[in-house]
Coordinates of C-alpha atoms and ligand atoms in Angstrom, one line a residue:
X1097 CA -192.5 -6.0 148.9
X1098 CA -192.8 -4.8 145.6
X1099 CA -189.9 -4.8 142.7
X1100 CA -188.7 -3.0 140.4
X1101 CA -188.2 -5.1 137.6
X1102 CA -186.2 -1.7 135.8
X1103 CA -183.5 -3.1 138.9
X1104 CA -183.1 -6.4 137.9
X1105 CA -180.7 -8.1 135.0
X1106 CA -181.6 -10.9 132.9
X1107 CA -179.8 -13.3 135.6
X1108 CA -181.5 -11.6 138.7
X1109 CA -184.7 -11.6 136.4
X1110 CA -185.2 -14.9 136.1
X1111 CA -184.3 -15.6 139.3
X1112 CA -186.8 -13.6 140.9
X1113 CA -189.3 -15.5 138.5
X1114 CA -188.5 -19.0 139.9
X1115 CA -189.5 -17.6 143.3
X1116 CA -192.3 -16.7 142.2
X1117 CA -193.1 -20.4 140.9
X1118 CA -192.8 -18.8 136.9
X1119 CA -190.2 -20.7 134.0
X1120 CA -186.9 -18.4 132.7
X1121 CA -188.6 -18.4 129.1
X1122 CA -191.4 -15.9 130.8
X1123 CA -188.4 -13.6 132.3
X1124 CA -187.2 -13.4 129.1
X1125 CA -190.7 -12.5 127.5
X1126 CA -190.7 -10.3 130.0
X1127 CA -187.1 -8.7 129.9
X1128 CA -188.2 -8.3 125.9
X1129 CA -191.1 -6.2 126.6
X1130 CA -189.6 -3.6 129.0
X1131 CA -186.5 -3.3 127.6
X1132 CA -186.6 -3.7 123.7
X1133 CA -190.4 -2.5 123.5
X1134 CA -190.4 -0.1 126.0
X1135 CA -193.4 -1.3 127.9
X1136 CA -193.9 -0.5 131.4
X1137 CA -197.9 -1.6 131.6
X1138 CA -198.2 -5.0 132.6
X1139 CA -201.5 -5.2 130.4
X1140 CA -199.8 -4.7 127.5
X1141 CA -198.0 -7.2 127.2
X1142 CA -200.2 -9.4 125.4
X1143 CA -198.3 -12.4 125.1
X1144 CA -198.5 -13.1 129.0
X1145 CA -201.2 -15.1 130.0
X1146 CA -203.6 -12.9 132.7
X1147 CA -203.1 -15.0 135.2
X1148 CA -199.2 -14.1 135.6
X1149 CA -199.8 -10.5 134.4
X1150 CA -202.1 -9.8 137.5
X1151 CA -199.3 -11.7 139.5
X1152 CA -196.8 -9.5 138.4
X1153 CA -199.5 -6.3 139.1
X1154 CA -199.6 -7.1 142.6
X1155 CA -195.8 -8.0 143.1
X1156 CA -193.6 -6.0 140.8
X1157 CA -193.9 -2.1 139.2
X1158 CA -191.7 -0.8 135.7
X1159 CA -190.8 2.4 137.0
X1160 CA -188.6 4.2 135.5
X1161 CA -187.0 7.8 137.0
X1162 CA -189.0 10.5 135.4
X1163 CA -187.9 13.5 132.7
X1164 CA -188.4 16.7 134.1
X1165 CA -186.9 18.3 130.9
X1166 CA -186.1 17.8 127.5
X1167 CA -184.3 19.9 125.6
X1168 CA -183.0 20.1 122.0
X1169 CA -179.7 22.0 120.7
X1170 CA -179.9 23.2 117.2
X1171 CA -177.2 20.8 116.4
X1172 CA -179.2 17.8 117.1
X1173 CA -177.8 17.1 120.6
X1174 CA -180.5 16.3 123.2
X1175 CA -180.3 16.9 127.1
X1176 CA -182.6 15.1 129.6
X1177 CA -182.8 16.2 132.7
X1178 CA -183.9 13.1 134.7
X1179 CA -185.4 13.5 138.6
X1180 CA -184.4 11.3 140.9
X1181 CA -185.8 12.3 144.0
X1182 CA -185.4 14.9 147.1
X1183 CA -184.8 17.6 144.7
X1184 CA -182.1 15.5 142.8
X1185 CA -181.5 15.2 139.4
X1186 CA -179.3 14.0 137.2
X1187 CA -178.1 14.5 133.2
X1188 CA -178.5 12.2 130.0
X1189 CA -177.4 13.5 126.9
X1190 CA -178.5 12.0 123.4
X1191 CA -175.5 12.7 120.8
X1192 CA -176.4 12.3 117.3
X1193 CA -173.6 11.6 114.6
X1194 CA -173.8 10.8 111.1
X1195 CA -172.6 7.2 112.3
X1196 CA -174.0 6.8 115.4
X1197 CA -176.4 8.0 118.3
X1198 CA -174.0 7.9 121.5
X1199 CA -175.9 8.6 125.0
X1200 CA -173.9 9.8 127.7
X1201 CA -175.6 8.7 131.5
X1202 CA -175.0 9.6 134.9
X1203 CA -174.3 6.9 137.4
X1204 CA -174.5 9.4 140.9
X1205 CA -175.8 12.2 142.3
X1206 CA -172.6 14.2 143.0
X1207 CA -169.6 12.8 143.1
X1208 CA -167.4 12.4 145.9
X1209 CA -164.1 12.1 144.0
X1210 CA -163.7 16.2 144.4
X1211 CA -161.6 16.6 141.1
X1212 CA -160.3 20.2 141.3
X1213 CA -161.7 21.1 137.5
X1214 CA -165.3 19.4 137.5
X1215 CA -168.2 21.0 138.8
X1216 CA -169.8 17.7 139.4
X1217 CA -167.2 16.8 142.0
X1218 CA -167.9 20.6 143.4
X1219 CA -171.3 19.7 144.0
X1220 CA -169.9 16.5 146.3
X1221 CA -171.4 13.6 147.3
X1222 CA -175.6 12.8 147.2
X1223 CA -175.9 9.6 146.4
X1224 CA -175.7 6.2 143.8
X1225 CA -178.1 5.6 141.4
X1226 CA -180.3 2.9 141.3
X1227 CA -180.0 0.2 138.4
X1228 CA -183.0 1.8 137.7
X1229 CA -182.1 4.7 137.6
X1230 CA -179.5 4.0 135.4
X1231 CA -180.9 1.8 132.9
X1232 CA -184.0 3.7 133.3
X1233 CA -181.6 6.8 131.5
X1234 CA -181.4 4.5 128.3
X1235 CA -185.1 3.3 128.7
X1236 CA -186.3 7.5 128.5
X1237 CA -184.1 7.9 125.9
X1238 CA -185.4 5.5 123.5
X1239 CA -189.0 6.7 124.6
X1240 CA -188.3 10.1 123.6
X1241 CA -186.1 9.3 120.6
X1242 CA -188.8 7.1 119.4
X1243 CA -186.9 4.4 119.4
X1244 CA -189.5 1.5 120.9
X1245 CA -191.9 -0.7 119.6
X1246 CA -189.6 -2.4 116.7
X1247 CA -188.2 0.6 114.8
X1248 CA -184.9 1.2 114.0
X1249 CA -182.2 1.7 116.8
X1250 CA -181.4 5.5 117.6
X1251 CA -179.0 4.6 120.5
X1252 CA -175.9 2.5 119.0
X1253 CA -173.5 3.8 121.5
X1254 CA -173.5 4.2 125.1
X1255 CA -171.4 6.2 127.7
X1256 CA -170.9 6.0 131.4
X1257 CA -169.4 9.7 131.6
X1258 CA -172.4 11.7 132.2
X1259 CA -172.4 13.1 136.2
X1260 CA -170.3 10.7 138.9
X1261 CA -167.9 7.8 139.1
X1262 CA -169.1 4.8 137.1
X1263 CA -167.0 2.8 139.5
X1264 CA -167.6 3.5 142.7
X1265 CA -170.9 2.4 142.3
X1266 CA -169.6 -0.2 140.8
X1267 CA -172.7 -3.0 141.4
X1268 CA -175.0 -1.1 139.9
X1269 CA -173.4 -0.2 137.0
X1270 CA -172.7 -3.8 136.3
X1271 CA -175.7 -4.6 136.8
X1272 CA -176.8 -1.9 134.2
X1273 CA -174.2 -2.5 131.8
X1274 CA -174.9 -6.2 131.8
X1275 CA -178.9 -5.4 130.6
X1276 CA -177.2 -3.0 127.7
X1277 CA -175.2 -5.8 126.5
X1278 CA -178.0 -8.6 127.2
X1279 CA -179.7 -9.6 123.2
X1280 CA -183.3 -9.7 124.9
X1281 CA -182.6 -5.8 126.5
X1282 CA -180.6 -3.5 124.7
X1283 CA -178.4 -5.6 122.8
X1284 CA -175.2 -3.4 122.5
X1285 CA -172.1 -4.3 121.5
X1286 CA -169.1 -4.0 124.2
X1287 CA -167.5 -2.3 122.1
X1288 CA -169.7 0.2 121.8
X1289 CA -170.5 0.5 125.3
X1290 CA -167.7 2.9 127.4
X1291 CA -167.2 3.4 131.2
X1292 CA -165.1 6.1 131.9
X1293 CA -163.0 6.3 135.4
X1294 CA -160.7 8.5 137.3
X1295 CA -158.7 5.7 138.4
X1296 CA -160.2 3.3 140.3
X1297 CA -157.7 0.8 139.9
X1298 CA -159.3 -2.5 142.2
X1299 CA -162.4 -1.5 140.2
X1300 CA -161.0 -1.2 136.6
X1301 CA -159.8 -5.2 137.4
X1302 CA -163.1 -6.1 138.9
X1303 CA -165.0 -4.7 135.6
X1304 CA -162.3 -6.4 133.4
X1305 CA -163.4 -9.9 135.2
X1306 CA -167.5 -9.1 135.9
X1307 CA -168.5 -7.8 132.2
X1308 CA -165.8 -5.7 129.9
X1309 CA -166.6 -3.1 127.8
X1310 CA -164.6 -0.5 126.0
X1311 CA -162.7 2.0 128.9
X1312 CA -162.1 5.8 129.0
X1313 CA -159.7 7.0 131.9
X1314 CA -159.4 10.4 132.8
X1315 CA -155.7 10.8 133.1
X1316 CA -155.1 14.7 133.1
X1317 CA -152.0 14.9 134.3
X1318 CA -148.5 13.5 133.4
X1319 CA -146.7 12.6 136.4
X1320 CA -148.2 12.0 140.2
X1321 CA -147.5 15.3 141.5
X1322 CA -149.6 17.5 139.6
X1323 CA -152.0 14.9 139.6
X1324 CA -152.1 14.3 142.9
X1325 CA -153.3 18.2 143.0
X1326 CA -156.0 17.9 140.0
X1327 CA -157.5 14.4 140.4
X1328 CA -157.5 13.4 143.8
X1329 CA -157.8 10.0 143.9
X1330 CA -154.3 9.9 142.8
X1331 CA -153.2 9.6 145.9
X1332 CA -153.7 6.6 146.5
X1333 CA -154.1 5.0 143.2
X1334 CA -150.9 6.4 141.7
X1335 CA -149.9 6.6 138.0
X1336 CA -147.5 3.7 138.2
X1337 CA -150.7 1.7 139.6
X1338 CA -153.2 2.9 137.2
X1339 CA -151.1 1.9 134.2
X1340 CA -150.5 -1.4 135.3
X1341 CA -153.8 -1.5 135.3
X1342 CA -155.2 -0.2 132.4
X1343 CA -152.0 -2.6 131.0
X1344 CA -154.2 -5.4 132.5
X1345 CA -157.4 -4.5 131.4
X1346 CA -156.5 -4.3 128.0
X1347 CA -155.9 -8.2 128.6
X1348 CA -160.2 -8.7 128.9
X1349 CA -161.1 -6.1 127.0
X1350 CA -163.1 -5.9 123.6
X1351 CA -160.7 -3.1 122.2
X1352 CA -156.9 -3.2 121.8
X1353 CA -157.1 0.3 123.0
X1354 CA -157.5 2.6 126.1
X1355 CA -158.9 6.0 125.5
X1356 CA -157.1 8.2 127.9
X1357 CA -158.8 11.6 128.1
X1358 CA -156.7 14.7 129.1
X1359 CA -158.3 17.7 130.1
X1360 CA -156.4 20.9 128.8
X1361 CA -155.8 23.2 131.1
X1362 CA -154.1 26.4 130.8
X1363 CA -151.1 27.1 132.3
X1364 CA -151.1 23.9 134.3
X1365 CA -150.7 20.5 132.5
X1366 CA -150.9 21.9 128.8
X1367 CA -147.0 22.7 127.6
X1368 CA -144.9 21.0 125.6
X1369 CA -142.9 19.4 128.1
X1370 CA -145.8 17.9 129.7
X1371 CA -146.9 16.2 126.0
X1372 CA -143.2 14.8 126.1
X1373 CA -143.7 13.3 129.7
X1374 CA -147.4 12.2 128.7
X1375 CA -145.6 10.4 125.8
X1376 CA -143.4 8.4 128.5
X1377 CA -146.3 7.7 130.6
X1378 CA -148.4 5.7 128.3
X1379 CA -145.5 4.1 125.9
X1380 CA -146.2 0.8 127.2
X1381 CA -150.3 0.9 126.7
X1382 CA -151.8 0.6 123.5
X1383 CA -153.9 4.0 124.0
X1384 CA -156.0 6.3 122.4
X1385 CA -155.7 9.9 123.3
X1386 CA -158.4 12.4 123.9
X1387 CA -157.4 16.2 124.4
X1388 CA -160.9 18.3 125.9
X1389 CA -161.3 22.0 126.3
X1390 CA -161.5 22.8 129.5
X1391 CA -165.0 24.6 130.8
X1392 CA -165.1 27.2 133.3
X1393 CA -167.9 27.3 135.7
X1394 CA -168.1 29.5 138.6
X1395 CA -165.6 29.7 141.1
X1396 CA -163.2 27.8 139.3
X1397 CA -159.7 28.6 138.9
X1398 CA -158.6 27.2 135.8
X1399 CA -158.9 28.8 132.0
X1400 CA -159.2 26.6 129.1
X1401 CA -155.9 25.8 126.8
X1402 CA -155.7 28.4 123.8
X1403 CA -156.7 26.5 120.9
X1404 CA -153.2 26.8 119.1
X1405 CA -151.6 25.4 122.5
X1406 CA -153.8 22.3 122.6
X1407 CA -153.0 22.0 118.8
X1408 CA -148.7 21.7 119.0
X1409 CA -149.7 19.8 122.2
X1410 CA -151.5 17.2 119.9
X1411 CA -149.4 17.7 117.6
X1412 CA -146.0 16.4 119.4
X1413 CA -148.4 13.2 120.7
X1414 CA -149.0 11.8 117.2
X1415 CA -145.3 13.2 115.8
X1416 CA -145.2 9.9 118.1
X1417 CA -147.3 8.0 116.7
X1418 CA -150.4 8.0 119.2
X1419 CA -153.9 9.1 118.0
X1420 CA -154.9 12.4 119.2
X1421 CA -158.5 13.4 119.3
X1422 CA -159.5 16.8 120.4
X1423 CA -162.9 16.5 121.7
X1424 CA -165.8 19.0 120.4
X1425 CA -168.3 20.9 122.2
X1426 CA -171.2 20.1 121.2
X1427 CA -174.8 21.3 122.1
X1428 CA -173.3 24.2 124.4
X1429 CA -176.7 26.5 122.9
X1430 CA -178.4 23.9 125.6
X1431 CA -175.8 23.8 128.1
X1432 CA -175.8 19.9 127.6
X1433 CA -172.4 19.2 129.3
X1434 CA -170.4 16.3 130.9
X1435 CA -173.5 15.8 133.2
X1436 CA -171.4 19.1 135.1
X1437 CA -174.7 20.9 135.0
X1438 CA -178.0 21.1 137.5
X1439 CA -177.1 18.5 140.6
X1440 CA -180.2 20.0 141.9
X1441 CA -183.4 20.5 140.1
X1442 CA -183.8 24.1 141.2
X1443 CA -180.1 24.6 140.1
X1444 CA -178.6 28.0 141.7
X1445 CA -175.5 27.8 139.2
X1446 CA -177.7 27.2 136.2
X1447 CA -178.9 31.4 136.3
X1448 CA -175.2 32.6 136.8
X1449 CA -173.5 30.4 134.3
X1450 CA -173.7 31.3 130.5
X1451 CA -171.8 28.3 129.4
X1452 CA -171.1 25.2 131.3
X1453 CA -169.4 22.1 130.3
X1454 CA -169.0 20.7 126.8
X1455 CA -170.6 17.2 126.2
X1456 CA -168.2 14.0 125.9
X1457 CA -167.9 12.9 122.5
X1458 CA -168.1 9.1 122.1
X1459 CA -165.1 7.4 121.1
X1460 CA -165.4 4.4 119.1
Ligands
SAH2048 N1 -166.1 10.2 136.9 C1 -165.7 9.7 135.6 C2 -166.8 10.0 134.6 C3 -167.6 11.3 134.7 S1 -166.6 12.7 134.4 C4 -164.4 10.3 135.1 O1 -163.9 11.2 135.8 O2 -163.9 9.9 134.2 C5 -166.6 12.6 132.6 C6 -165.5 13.5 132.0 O3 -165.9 14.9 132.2 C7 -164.1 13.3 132.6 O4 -163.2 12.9 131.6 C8 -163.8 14.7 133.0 O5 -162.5 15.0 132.6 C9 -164.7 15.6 132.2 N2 -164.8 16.9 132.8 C10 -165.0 17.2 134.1 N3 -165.0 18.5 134.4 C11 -164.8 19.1 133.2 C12 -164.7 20.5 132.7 N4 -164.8 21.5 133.6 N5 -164.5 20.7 131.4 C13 -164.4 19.7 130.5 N6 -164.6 18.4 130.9 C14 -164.7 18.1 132.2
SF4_2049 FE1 -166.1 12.7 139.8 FE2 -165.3 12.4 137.3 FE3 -165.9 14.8 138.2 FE4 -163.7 13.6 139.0 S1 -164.2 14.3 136.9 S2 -165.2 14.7 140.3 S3 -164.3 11.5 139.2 S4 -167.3 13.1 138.0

């Protein structure tokens, strides 16, 4: 059968190499040339004797998911549109800022988790990515950003917050979280490297212990009620839960900080009173707060927060003393959104809607 070596870690890697009667050092040549080079031609890699590079011809392919399009906002903001297969795509968006390049990935197709403001969650369920698929995000990226072959790094910061739930496919996202972080692949720093959740709360432990990196969770509501109503997997992971958690994670994690990111939506979680009860909520976790303007997309039946609203809601969070970020739209002149846009490569919405959802803004 033959591999996809865009699937495997350096662990896995050099594993499959022994069974193929090759020495780790050649993985890790190997790992070097597709990852931090950008090489997908076995030929090229010149430093591989031609005996193992027609061994790996026959055995193995570097095949990453294709870009189907590219497009660039006028405020530097880049949207990929990446196909995986049966008429399925998915989103990557390249963020520049003066201090970093932050790239936001997709981890599914869909996303079962049905969370009553995302059009991603609308779409429900296809499928999980590959580790190919995901890495193979953050391999296209460099490619088009130029960033291969030795030149300077474009991509410093990473985010899992593009379409789906990073968690529940959570093997694969290891697995492509671990080649980010791995000195002879992508080399981040786990700081710089973000998985955002709705609450997973087994799975926020299991990341802690397998590889952690900096964590975003989407709280969006104050107390279990209404977020029973708006994000779904409340119900069984329940606020109480998912702050013991995060309260756990902070324990293994590379930041003394969880982001918690609060969508504002009009009318429904954005008053003063709910700022007050948010402020109960997280007092015992060292947090960082991030406020995002709701986007509309058809059908929905929310309105975003008037922008004085989500001000004096920010406002009575750091009179406390947390720190309150109010997240920008950016590269909207592209519709390059929280990975809320084409499920679907023929994308029915993508003619009606004018505006869809703002990117996520890194936080670190
Ligand atoms: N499933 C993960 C990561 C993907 S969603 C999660 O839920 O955290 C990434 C972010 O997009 C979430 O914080 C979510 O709040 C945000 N988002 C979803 N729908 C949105 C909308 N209509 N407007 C603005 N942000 C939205
Ligand atoms: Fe899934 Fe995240 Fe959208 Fe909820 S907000 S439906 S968890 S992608």
């Amino acid at each position: 059968m033959t591999v996809n070596l865009l699937d495997l870690d350096g662990e896995s890697l050099t594993a499959w190499f022994a069974e193929q009667g090759e020495k780790p050092f050649r993985a890790k040549q190997v790992l070097r040339w597709i990852h931090r080079s950008g090489v997908a031609d076995f030929d090229a890699m010149t430093d591989i004797a031609k005996s193992l590079r027609e061994k790996l011809k026959a055995r193995a392919v570097v095949a990453p998911p294709a870009v189907v399009s590219d497009k660039l906002s006028g405020d530097g903001t880049r949207k990929f549109l990446i196909d995986v297969g049966n008429g399925n795509a998915v989103e990557t968006v390249f963020i520049p800022e003066d201090d970093r390049g932050t790239l936001c990935i997709s981890t599914q197709a869909g996303c079962a988790l049905d969370c009553a403001f995302c059009s991603t969650g609308k779409q429900g369920f296809n499928r999980n990515l590959t580790v190919a698929e995901i890495i193979g995000q953050l391999w296209q990226a460099n490619h088009a950003l130029g960033a291969v072959h030795g030149s300077e790094r474009v991509i410093s910061n990473v985010v899992l917050m593009g379409m789906g739930e990073p968690l529940a496919n959570f093997d694969n996202a290891v697995t492509a979280l671990k080649l980010m972080l791995d000195d002879n692949a992508y080399g981040l720093s786990r700081r710089r490297v973000t998985v955002s959740t709705s609450g997973l709360v087994p799975n926020i432990d299991r990341l802690g212990d397998a590889c952690p990196v900096a964590l975003a969770v989407s709280l969006h509501a104050p107390n279990d009620k209404l977020r029973d109503q708006i994000v779904p997997i409340n119900q069984k992971y329940p606020l109480k839960e998912l702050m013991a958690a995060c309260r756990r994670y902070l324990d293994k994690a590379p930041r003394d900080f969880i982001t918690f990111e609060y969508i504002m939506l009009d009318g429904i979680n954005d008053s003063d009173a709910h700022a007050r009860e948010l402020l109960t909520l997280v007092k015992n976790v060292h947090c960082k707060l991030n406020l995002i303007p709701f986007n509309p997309f058809p059908g929905s039946p929310f309105r975003r927060s008037p922008a004085d609203r989500v001000r004096s809601f920010a406002e009575i969070l750091m009179g406390a003393g947390v720190v309150t970020t109010t997240r920008k739209t950016r590269g909207d002149d592209i519709d390059a959104a929280c990975g809320q846009l084409a499920g679907q490569i023929a994308d029915k919405t993508k003619r009606t809607v004018g505006r869809v959802i703002p990117l996520m803004e890194a936080r670190s």
